[in-house]
Tab-separated table of C-alpha atoms in Angstrom:
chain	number	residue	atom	x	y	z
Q	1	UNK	CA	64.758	80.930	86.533
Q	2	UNK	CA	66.539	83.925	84.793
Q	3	UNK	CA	69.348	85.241	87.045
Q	4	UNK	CA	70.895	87.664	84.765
Q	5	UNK	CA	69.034	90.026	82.705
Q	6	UNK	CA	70.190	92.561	80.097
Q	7	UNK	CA	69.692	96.018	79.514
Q	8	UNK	CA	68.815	97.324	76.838
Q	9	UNK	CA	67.663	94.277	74.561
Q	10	UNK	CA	68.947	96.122	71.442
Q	11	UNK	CA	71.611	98.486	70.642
Q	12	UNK	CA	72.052	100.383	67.505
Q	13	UNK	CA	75.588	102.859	67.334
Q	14	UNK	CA	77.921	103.616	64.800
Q	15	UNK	CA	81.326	102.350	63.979
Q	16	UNK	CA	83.924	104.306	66.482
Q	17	UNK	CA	81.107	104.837	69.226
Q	18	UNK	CA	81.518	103.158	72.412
Q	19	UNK	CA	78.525	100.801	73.455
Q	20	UNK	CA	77.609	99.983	77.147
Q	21	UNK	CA	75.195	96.891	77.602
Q	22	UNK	CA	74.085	96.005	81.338
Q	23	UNK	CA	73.376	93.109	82.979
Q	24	UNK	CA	71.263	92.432	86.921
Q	25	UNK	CA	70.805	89.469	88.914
Q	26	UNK	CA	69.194	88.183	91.493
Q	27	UNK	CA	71.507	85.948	93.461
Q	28	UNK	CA	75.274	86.217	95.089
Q	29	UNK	CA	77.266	85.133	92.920
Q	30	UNK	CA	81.041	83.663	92.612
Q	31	UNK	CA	81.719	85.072	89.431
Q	32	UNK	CA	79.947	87.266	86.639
Q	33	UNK	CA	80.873	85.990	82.656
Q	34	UNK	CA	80.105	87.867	79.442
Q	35	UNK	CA	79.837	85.766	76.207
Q	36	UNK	CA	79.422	86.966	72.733
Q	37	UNK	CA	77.578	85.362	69.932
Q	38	UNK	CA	77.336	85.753	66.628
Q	39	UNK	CA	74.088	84.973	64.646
Q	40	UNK	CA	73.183	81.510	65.100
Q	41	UNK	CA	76.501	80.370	66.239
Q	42	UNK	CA	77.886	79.048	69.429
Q	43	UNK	CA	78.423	81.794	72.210
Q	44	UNK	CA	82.132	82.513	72.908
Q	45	UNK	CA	83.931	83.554	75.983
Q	46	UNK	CA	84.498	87.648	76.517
Q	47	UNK	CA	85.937	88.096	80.384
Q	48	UNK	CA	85.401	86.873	84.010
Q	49	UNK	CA	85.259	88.942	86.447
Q	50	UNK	CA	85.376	87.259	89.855
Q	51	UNK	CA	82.746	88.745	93.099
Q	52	UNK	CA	85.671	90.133	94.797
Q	53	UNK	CA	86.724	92.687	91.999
Q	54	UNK	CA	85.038	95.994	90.644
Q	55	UNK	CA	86.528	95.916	87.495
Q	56	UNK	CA	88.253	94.789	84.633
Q	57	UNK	CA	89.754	95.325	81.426
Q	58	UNK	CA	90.624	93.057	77.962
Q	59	UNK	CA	91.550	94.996	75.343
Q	60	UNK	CA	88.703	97.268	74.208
Q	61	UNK	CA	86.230	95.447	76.727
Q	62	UNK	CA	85.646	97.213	80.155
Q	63	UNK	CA	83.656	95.284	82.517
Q	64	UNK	CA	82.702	96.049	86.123
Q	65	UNK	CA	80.641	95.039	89.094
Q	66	UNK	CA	79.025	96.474	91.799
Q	67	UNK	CA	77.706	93.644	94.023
Q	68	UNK	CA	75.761	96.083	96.511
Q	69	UNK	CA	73.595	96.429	93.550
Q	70	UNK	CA	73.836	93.482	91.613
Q	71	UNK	CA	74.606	94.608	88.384
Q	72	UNK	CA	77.439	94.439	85.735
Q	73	UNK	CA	77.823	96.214	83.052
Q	74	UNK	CA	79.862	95.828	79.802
Q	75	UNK	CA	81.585	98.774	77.494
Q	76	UNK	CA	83.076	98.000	74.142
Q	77	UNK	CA	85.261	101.230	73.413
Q	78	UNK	CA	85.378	102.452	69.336
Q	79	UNK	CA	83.528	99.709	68.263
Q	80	UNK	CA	83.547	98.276	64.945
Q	81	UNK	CA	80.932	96.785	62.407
Q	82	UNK	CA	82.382	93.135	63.254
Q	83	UNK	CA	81.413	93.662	66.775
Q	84	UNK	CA	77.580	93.195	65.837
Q	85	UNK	CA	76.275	90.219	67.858
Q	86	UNK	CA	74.275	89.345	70.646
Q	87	UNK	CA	76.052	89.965	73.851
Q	88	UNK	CA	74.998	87.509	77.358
Q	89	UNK	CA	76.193	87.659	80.859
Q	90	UNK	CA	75.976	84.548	83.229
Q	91	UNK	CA	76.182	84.248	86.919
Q	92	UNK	CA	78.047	80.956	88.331
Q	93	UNK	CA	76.343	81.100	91.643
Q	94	UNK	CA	77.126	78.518	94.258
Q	95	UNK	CA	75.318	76.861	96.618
Q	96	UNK	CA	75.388	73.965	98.792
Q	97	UNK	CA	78.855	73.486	98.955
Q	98	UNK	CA	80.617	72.767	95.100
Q	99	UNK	CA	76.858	72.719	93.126
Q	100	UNK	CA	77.383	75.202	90.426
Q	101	UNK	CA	75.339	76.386	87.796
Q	102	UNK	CA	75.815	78.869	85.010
Q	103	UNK	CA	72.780	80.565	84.505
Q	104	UNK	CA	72.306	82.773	81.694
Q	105	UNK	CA	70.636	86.226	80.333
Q	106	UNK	CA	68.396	86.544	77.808
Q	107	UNK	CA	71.203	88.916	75.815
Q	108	UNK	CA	71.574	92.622	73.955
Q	109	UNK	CA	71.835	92.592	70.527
Q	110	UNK	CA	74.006	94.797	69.143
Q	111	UNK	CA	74.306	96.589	66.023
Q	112	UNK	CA	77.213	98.800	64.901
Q	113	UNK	CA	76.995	100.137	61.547
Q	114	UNK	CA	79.425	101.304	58.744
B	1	UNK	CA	92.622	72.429	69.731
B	2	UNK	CA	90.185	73.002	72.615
B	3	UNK	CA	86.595	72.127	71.656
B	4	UNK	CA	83.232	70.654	72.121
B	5	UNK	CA	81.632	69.186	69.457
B	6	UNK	CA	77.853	68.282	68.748
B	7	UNK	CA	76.261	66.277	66.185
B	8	UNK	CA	74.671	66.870	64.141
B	9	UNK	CA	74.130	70.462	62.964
B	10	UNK	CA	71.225	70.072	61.774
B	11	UNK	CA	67.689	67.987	62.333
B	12	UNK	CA	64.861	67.675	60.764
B	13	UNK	CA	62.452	64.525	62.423
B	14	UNK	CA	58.878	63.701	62.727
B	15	UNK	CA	56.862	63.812	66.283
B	16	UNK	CA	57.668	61.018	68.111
B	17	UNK	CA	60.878	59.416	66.939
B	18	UNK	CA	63.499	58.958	69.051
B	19	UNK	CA	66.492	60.848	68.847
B	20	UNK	CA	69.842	61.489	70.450
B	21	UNK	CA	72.301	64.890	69.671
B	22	UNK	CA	75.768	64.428	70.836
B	23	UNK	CA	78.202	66.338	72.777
B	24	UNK	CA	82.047	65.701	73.414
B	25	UNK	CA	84.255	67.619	74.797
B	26	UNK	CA	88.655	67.117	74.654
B	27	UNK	CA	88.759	69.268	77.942
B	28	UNK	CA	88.966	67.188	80.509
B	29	UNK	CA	86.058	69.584	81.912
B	30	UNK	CA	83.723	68.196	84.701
B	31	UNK	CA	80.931	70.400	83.680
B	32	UNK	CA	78.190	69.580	81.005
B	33	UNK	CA	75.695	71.201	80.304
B	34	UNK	CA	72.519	71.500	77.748
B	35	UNK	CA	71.071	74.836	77.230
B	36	UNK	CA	68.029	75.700	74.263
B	37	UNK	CA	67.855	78.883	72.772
B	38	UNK	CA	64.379	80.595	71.650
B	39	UNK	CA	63.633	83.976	70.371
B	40	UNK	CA	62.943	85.970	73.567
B	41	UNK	CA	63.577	83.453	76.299
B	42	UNK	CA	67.423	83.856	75.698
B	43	UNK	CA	69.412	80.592	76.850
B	44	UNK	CA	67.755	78.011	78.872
B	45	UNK	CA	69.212	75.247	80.696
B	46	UNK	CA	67.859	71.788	80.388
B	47	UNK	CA	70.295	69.352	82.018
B	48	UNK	CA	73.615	69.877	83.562
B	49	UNK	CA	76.340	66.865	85.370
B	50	UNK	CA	79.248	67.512	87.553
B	51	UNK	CA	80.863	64.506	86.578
B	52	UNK	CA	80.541	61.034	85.290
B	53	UNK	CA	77.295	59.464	86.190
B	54	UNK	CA	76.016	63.035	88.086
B	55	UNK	CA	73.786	64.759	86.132
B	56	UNK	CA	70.743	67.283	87.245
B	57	UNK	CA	67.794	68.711	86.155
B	58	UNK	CA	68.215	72.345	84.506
B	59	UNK	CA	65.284	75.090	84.515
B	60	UNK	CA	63.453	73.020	81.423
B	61	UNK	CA	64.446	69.284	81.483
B	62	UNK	CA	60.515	68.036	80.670
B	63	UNK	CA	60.866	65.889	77.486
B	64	UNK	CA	64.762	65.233	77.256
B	65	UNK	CA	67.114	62.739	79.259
B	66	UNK	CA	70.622	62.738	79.484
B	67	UNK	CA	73.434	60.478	80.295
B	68	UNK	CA	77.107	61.037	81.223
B	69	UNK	CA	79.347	57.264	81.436
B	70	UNK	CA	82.213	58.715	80.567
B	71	UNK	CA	83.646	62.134	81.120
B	72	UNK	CA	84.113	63.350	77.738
B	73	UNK	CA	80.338	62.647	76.417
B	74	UNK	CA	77.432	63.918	77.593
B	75	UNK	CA	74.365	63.287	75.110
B	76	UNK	CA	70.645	64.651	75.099
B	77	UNK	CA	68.153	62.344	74.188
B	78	UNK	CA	64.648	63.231	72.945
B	79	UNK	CA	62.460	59.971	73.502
B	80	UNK	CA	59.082	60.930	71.972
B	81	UNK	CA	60.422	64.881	70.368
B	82	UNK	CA	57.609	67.151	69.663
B	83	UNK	CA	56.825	70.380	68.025
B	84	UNK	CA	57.547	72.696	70.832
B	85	UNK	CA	61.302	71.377	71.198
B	86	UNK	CA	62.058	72.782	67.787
B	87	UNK	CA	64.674	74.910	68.937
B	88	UNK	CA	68.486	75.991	68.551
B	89	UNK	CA	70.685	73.598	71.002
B	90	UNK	CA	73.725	74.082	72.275
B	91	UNK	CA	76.034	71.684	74.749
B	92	UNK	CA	78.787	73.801	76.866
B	93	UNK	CA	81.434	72.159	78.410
B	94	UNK	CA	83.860	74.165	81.949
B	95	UNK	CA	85.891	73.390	84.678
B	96	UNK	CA	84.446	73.234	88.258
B	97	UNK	CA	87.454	75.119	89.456
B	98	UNK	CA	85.850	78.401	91.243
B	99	UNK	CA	88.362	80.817	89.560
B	100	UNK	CA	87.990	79.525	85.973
B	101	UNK	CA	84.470	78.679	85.242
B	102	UNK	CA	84.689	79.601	81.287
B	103	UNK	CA	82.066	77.829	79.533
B	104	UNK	CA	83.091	76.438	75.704
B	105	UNK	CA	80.247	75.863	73.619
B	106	UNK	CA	79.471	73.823	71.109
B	107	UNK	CA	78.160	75.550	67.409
B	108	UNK	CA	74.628	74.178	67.927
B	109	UNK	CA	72.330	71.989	66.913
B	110	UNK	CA	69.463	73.341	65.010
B	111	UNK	CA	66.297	71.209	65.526
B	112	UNK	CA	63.012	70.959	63.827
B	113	UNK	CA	60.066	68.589	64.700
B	114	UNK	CA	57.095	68.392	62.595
């Protein structure tokens, strides 16, 4: 089952624009991940950002959550041409005591240009 | 340096012969997991394990097995692979603690059955 989903699918912007990608779910969750990944490669860590905070920073990445609604969303300030890549958030939801899973979205592509 | 590698990279095989893509980790992590990627469907997960010897069906496990004696290995096994697991694979490794549950992925295994 898909617990995260992101909006929009694509993203086109230029260099120096900021770009905002967001992500739902379904499920509580313990904590909310975005990953990166670049064309055909392995996906790579961004941030965490735990169920108990709204928001949080790493250098030009801005994430926050709003639980109520169930949604995350991700901003990439003056973005830059090496920041094209697909972009995924995953939900580690508990349940049952310590069974975890990571369960992941089906990812925004994003394209900044020169 | 902190990593999880698979073998191999790339596979070309016929329908029906057995075949086995690995995944180590030098972690320490409890966590494996298998996950296929597929243009449109995004990441799914086919197998995951706790720990050594506890492993669990994903969201697509039909046609793969998995093992997990030791805590550092964690290989997927295609006993009889067909066309419709040509696909991009990718092994993920994290720790089970609640408040660090970064996933490190391996750089995939790309996968063709004819």
């Amino acid at each position: 089952s898909q617990q995260g989903e992101e909006d929009p699918q694509a993203l086109s912007i230029q260099e120096g624009e900021n770009a905002t990608m967001n992500c739902s779910y379904k499920t509580s969750i313990n904590n909310l991940q975005w990953y990166r990944q670049n064309s055909g490669r392995g996906l790579v860590h961004l941030i965490l950002i735990r169920s108990n905070e709204r928001e949080k920073h790493s250098g030009r990445l801005r994430v926050t959550l709003d639980t109520s609604k169930k949604s995350s969303s991700l901003l990439i300030t003056a973005s830059r041409a090496a920041d094209t890549a697909s972009y995924f958030c995953a939900t580690d939801a508990r349940s049952g005591g310590s069974n975890y899973k990571l369960t992941f979205g089906k990812g925004t592509l994003l394209t900044v240009n020169p | 340096e902190a990593q999880v590698t698979q073998n191999p990279r790339y596979l070309i095989t016929v329908t029906g012969k057995k075949l086995t893509v690995t995944c180590s980790q030098n972690m320490n992590h409890e966590y494996m997991s298998w996950y296929r990627q597929d243009p449109g469907l995004g990441l799914r997960q086919i197998y995951y394990s706790m720990n050594v010897e506890v492993t669990d069906k994903g969201d697509v496990p039909e046609g793969y097995k998995v093992s997990r004696k030791e805590k550092r290995n964690f290989p997927l096994i295609l006993e009889s692979p067909s066309p419709n697991q040509t696909s991009l694979y990718f092994c993920a490794s994290s720790p089970l603690d609640p408040k660090r549950t970064e996933a490190f992925f391996g750089q995939g295994t790309r996968l063709t059955v004819v």
